[in-house]
Coordinates of C-alpha atoms and ligand atoms in Angstrom, one line a residue:
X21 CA -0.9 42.1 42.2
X22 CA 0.8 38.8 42.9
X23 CA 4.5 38.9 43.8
X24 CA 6.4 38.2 40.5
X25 CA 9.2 36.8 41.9
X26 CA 9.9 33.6 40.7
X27 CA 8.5 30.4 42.5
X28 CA 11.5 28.1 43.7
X29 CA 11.7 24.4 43.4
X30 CA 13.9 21.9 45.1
X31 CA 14.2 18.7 43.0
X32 CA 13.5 18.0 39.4
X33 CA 11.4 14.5 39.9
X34 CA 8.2 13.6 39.9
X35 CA 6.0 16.1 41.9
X36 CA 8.3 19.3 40.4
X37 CA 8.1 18.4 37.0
X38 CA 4.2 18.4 36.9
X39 CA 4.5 21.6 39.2
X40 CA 6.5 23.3 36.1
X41 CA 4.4 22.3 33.6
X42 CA 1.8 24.0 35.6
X43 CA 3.6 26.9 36.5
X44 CA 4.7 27.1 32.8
X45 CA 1.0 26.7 31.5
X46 CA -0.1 30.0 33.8
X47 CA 2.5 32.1 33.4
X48 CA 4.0 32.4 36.5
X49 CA 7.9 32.7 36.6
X50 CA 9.8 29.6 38.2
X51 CA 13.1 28.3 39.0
X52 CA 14.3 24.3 39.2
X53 CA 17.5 23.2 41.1
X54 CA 18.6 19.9 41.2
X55 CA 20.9 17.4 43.0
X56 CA 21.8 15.2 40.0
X57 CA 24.3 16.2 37.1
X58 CA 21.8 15.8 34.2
X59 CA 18.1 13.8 33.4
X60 CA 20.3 10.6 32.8
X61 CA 22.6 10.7 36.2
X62 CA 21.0 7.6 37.9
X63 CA 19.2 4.6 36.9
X64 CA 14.9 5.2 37.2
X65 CA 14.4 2.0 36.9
X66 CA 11.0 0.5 38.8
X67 CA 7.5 0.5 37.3
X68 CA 4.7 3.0 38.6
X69 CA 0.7 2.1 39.1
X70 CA -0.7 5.5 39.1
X71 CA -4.0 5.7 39.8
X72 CA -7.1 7.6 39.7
X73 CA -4.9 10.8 42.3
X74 CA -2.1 10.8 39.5
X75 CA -4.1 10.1 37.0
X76 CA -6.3 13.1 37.7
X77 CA -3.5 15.7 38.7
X78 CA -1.8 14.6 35.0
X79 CA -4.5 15.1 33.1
X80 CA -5.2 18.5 35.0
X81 CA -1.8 19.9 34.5
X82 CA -0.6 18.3 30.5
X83 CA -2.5 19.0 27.6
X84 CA -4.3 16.7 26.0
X85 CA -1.6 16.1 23.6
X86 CA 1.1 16.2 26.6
X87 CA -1.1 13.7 28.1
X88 CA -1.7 11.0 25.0
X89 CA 1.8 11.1 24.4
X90 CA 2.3 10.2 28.1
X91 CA -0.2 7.4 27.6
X92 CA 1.2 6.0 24.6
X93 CA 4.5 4.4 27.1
X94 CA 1.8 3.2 29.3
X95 CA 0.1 -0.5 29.7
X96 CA -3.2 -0.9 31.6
X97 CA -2.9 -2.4 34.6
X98 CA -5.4 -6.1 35.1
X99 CA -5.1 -9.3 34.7
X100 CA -5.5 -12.1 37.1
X101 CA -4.3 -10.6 40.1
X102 CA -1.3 -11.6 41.9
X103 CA 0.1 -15.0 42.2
X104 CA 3.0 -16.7 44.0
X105 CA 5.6 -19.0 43.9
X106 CA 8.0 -20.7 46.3
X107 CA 11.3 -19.3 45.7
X108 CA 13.3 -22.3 45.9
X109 CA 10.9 -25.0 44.4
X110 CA 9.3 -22.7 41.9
X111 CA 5.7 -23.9 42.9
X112 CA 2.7 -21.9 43.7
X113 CA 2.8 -20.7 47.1
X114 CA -0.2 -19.2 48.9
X115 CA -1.2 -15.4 49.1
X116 CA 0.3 -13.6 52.1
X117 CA -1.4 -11.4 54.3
X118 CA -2.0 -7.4 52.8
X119 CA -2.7 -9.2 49.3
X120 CA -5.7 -9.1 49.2
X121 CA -6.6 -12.7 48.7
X122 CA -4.7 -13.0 45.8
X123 CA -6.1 -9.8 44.1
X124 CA -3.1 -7.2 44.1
X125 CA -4.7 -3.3 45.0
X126 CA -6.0 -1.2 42.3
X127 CA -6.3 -4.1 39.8
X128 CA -8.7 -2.9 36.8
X129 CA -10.0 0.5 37.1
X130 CA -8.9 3.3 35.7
X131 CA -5.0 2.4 36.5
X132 CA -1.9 3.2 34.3
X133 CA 1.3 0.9 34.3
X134 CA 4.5 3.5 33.6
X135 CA 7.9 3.2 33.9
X136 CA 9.4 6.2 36.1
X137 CA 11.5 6.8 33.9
X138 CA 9.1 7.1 30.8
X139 CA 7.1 9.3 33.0
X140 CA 10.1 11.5 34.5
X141 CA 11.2 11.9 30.5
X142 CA 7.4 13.0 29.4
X143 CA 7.5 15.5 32.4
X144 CA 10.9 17.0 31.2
X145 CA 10.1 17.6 28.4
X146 CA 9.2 21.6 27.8
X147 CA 11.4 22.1 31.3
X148 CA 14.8 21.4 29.6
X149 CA 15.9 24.8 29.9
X150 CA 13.8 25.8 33.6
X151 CA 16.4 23.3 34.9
X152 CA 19.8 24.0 36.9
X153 CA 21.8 20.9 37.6
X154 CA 24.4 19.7 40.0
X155 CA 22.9 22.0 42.7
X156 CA 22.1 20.2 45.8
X157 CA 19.9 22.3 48.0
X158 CA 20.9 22.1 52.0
X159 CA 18.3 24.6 53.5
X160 CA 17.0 28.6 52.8
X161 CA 16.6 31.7 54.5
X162 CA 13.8 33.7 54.5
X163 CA 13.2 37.5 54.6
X164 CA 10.5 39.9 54.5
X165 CA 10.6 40.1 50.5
X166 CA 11.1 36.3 49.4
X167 CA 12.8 33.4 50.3
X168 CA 16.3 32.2 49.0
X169 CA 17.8 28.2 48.1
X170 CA 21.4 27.6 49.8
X171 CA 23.1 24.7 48.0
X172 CA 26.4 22.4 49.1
X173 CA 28.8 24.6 46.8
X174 CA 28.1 27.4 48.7
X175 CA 26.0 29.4 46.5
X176 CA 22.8 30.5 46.4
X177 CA 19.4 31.3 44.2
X178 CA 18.1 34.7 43.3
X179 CA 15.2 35.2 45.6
X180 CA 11.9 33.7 45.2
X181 CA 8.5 34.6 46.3
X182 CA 7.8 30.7 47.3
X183 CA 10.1 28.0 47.8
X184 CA 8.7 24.2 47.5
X185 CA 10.7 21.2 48.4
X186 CA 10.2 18.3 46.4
X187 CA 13.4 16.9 46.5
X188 CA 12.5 13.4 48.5
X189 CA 12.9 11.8 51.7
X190 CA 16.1 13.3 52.7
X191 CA 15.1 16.5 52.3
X192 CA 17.0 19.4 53.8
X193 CA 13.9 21.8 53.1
X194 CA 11.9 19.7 55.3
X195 CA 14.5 19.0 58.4
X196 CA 14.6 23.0 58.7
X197 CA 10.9 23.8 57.8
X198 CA 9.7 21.3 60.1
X199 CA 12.1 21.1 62.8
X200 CA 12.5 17.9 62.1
X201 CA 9.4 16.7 62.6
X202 CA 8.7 15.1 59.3
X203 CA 11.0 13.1 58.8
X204 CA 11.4 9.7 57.0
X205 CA 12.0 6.4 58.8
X206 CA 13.9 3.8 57.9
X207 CA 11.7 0.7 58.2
X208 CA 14.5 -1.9 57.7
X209 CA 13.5 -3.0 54.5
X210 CA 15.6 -3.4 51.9
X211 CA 14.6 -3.3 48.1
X212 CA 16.5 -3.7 45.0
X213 CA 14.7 -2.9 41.5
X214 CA 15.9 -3.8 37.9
X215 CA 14.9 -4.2 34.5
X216 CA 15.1 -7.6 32.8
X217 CA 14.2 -8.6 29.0
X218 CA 10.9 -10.3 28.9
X219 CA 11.5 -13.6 27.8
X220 CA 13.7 -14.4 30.9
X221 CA 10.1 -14.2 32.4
X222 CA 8.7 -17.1 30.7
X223 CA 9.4 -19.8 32.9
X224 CA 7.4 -17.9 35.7
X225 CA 4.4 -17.1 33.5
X226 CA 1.8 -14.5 33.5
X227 CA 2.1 -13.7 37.2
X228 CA 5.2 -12.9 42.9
X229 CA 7.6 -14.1 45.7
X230 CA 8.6 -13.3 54.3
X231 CA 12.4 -12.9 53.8
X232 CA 13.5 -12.4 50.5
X233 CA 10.6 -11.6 47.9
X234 CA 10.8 -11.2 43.6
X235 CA 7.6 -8.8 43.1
X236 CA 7.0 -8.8 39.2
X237 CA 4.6 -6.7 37.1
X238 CA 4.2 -9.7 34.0
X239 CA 1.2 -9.4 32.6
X240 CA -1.2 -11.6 30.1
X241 CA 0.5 -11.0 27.1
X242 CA 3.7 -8.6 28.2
X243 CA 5.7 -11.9 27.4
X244 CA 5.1 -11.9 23.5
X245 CA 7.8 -9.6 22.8
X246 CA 10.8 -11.3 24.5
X247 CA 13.2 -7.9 24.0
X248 CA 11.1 -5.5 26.1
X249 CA 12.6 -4.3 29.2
X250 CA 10.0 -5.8 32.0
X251 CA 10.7 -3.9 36.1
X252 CA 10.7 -6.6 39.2
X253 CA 11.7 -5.5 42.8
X254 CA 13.3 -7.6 45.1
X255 CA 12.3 -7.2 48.6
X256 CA 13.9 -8.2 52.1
X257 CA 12.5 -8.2 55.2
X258 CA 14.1 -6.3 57.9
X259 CA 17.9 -8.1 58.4
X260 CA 17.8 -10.0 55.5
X261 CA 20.0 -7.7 53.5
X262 CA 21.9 -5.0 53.3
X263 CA 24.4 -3.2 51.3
X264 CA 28.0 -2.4 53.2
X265 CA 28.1 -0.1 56.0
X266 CA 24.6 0.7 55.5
X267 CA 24.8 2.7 52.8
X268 CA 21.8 4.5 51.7
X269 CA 22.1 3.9 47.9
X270 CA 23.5 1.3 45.2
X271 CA 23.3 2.0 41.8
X272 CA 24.6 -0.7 38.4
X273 CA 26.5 -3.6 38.6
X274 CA 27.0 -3.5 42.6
X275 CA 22.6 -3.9 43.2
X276 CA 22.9 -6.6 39.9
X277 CA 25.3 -8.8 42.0
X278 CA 24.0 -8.2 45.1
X279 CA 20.7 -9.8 43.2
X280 CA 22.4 -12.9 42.2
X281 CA 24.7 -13.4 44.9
X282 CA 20.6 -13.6 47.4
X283 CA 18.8 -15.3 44.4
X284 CA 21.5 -18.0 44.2
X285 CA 19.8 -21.2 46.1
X286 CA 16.2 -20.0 44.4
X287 CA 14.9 -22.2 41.7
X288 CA 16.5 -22.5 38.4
X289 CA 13.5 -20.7 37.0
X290 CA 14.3 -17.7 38.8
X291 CA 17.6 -17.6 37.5
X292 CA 17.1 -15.8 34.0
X293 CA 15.9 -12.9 35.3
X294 CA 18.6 -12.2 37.7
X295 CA 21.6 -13.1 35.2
X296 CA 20.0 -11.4 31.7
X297 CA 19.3 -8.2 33.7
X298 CA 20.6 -4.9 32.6
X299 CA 22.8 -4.0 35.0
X300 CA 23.2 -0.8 34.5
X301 CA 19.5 0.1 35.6
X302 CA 19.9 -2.1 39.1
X303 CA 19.6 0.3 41.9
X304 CA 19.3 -0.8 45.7
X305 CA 17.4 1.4 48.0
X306 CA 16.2 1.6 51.4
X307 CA 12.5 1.6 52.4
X308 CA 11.4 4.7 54.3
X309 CA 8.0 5.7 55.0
X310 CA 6.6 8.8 57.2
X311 CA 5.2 8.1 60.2
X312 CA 2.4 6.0 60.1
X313 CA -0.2 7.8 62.5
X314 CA 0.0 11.1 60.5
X315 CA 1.6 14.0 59.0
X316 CA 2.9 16.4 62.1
X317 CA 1.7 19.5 62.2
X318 CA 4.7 22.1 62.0
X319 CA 5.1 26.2 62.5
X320 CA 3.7 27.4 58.8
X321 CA 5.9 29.4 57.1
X322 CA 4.5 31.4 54.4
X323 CA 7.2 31.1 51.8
X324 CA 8.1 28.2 52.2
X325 CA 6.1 24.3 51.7
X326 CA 7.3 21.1 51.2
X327 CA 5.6 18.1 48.5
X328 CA 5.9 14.9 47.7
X329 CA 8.5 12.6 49.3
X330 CA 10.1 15.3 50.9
X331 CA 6.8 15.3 52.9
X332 CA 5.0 12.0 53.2
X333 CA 7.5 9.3 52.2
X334 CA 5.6 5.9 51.8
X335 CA 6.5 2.5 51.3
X336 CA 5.9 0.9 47.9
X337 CA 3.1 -1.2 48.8
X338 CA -0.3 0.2 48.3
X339 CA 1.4 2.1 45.0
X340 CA 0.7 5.4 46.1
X341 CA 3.6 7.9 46.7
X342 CA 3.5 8.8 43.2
X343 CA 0.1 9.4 42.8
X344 CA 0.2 12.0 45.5
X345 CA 3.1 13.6 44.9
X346 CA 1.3 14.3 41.5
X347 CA -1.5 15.2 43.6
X348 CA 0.2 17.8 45.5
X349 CA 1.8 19.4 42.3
X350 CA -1.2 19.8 41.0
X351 CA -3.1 21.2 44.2
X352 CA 0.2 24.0 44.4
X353 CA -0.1 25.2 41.0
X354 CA -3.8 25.2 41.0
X355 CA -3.4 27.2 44.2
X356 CA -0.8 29.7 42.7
X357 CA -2.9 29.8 39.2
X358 CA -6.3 31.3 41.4
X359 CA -3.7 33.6 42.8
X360 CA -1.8 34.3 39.9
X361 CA 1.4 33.9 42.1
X362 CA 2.4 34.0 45.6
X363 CA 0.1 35.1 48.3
X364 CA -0.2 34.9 52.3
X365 CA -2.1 32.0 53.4
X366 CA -1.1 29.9 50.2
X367 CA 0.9 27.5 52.2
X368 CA -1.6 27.0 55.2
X369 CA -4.3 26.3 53.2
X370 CA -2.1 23.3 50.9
X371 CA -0.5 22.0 54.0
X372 CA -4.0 21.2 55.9
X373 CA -5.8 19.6 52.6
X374 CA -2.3 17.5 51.9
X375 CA -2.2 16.6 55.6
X376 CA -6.1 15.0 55.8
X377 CA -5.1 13.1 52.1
X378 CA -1.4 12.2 52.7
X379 CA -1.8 10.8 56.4
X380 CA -4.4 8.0 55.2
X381 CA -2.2 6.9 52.1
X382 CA 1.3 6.7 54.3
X383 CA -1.0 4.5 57.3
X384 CA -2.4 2.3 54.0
X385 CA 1.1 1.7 52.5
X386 CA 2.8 1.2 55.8
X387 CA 0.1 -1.1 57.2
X388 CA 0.4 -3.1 53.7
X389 CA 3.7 -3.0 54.0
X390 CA 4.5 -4.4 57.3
X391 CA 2.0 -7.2 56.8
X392 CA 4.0 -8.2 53.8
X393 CA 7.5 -7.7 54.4
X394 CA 7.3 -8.0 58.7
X395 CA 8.3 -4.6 59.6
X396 CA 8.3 -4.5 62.9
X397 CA 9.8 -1.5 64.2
X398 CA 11.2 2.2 62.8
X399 CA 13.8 4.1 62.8
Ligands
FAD407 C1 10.5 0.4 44.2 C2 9.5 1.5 44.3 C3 8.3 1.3 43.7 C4 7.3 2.3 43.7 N1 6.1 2.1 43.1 C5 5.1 3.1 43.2 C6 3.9 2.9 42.5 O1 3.6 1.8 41.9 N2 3.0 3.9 42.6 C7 3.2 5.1 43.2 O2 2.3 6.0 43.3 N3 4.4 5.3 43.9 C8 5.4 4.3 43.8 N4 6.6 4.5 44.4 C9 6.8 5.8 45.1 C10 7.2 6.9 44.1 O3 8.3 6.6 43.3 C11 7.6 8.2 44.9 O4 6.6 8.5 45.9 C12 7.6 9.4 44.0 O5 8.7 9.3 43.0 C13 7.8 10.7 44.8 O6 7.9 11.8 43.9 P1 8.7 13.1 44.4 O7 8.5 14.1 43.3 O8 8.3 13.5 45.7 O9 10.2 12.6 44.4 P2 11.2 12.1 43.3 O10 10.4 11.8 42.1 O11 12.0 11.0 44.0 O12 12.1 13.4 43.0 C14 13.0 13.9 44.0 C15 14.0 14.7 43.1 O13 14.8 15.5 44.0 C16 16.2 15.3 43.7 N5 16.9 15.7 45.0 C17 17.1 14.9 46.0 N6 17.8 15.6 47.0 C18 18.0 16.8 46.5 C19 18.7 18.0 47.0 N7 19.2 18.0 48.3 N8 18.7 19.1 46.3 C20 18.1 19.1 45.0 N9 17.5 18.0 44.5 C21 17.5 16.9 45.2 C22 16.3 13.9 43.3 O14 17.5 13.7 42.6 C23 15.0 13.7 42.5 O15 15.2 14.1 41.1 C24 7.6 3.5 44.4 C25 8.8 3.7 45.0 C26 9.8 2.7 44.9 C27 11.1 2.9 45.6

């Protein structure tokens, strides 16, 4: 029989979610620990195109009610690909290189538009009580009989048969499963994403933005209801920004300003959706991605994998992290469902599927990426 000792789980976003729900839908026991004080602690802002690999891995894990419910806080993805314009004169500006020419990737198809936050709040739900909070995980031991979380307050979990990092790039899981050799690099990018009512988009119409870049999601017809709450990212290039002392994260008004203090000499156009933003759900963060030519291979440890983020960061171009941290989730439970639980070998045989899959994503994004944004070198 399967060891009944519950399954542990490092991070309560994307990837763990859909692993509870699946865990949850076979029966076998788990435990979630996470960093943030509560499902509201930090903005969520930026939009999500999740494609056929997270389309797939939702639909195998949520009911079909779970799923349409999901669905209903989504848009369809299409239109008439992407377009530019010239920051400071407003025109159109040619397509770069790593667009496609002028088709963005995954336009049409079987693609769904979700905000992470809609899609974080769907995944909660059913999890509310699976979840401790305020328990930032900063590495394990492992015994004969299971394996056990160590958090920064100095406490630590009951024991576990399996413990899963999906707790993102900074993982401490991964630093001490790995040896540090996953690890996420810091490709000198700078991002900041925020939410903006729609009708500030108008003067743009349905449709993007070297140095300093405005990436929006508008849509044929998204612009007809003028209070909905559209995402946009603002991209720099490596240099072009930064916040002070290089701090990793920016969250609220500090990411809003930072916005309008870079956006300031763009055209007037522009303007409205820099100054009618919600502040609150500003966030700046750095871009990491894994290393481009592959996933590392690392001593296996039975009890203990890593998923997601914590694994194979990538870059947002190519819109693909999500989909196979999903991907991953799904592939574990499915894994521990045949099993019933725990077993030897679980681990091995995840980590050399996710390896083949995850490698060519992170080289996609990151090749996208440095064609748009000039990456140059990583850190
Ligand atoms: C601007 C932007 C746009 C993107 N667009 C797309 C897209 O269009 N399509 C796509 O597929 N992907 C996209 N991505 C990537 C996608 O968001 C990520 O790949 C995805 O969220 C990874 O899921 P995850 O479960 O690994 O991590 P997350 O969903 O980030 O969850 C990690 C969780 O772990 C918690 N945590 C962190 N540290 C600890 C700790 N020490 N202990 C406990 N908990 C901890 C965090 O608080 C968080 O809840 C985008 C990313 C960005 C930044």
């Amino acid at each position: 029989m399967a060891d009944q000792k519950p399954i542990l789980i490092s991070g309560a976003g994307l990837s763990g979610l859909l692993l509870a729900h699946s865990l949850k839908s076979k029966n076998i026991p788990f435990l979630i620990f996470e960093r943030d004080e509560s499902i509201a602690a930090r903005a969520q802002g930026y939009r999500l195109r999740i494609s056929s690999d997270g389309i797939n891995a939702l639909k195998e894990v949520l009911t079909e009610a779970e799923y349409n419910h999901l669905q209903q806080g989504t848009s369809q993805t299409g239109g008439g690909g992407i377009h530019n314009l010239d920051a400071v004169s407003g025109e159109p500006a040619p397509s770069k290189p790593g667009e496609g020419g002028g088709k963005g990737p995954g336009l049409g198809g079987d693609v769904l538009g979700v905000s992470r936050g809609w899609l974080r709040q769907c995944l909660f739900e059913g999890q509310e009580d699976a979840i401790q909070w305020d328990k930032k995980a900063v590495g394990y031991s492992v015994s004969n009989s299971g394996v056990k979380l160590k958090f920064a307050d100095g406490s630590e979990s009951s024991e576990g048969s399996l413990l899963i990092g999906a707790d993102g790039p900074q993982s401490a899981i991964t630093k001490q499963l790995t040896d540090g050799k996953v690890r996420a690099y810091d490709t000198g990018a700078r991002m900041i994403h925020g939410q903006t009512p729609a009708r500030a988009y108008r003067g743009l119409g349905d449709g993007d933005g070297g140095t300093l870049g405005l990436i929006t999601n508008v849509r044929p017809g998204s612009l007809e209801d003028g209070d909905v709450e559209l995402g946009w990212v603002f991209v720099g290039s490596p240099g072009a920004f930064a916040l002070p002392e290089d701090q990793l994260y920016g969250v609220g008004k500090v990411a809003a300003d930072l916005s309008r203090r870079l956006t300031a000499n763009w055209h007037e156009k522009f303007h409205p959706i820099f100054e009618q933003q919600n502040d609150a759900e500003a966030a700046f963060l750095k871009m990491w991605t894994a290393h481009p030519d592959g996933i590392p291979e690392w001593s296996n440890d039975p009890r203990v994998t890593i998923m997601g983020d914590s694994c194979h960061t990538t870059t947002p171009a190519g819109g693909v992290g999500a989909n196979i941290a999903l991907r991953d989730a799904a592939f574990i439970g499915r894994l521990l469902g045949q099993a019933g639980g725990w077993r030897e070998g679980l681990t091995s045989e995840y980590e050399k599927e996710m390896r083949v899959y995850a490698s060519e994503n992170v080289k996609m994004s990151f090749e996208t990426a440095s064609q748009r944004f000039n990456i140059t070198d990583l850190k």
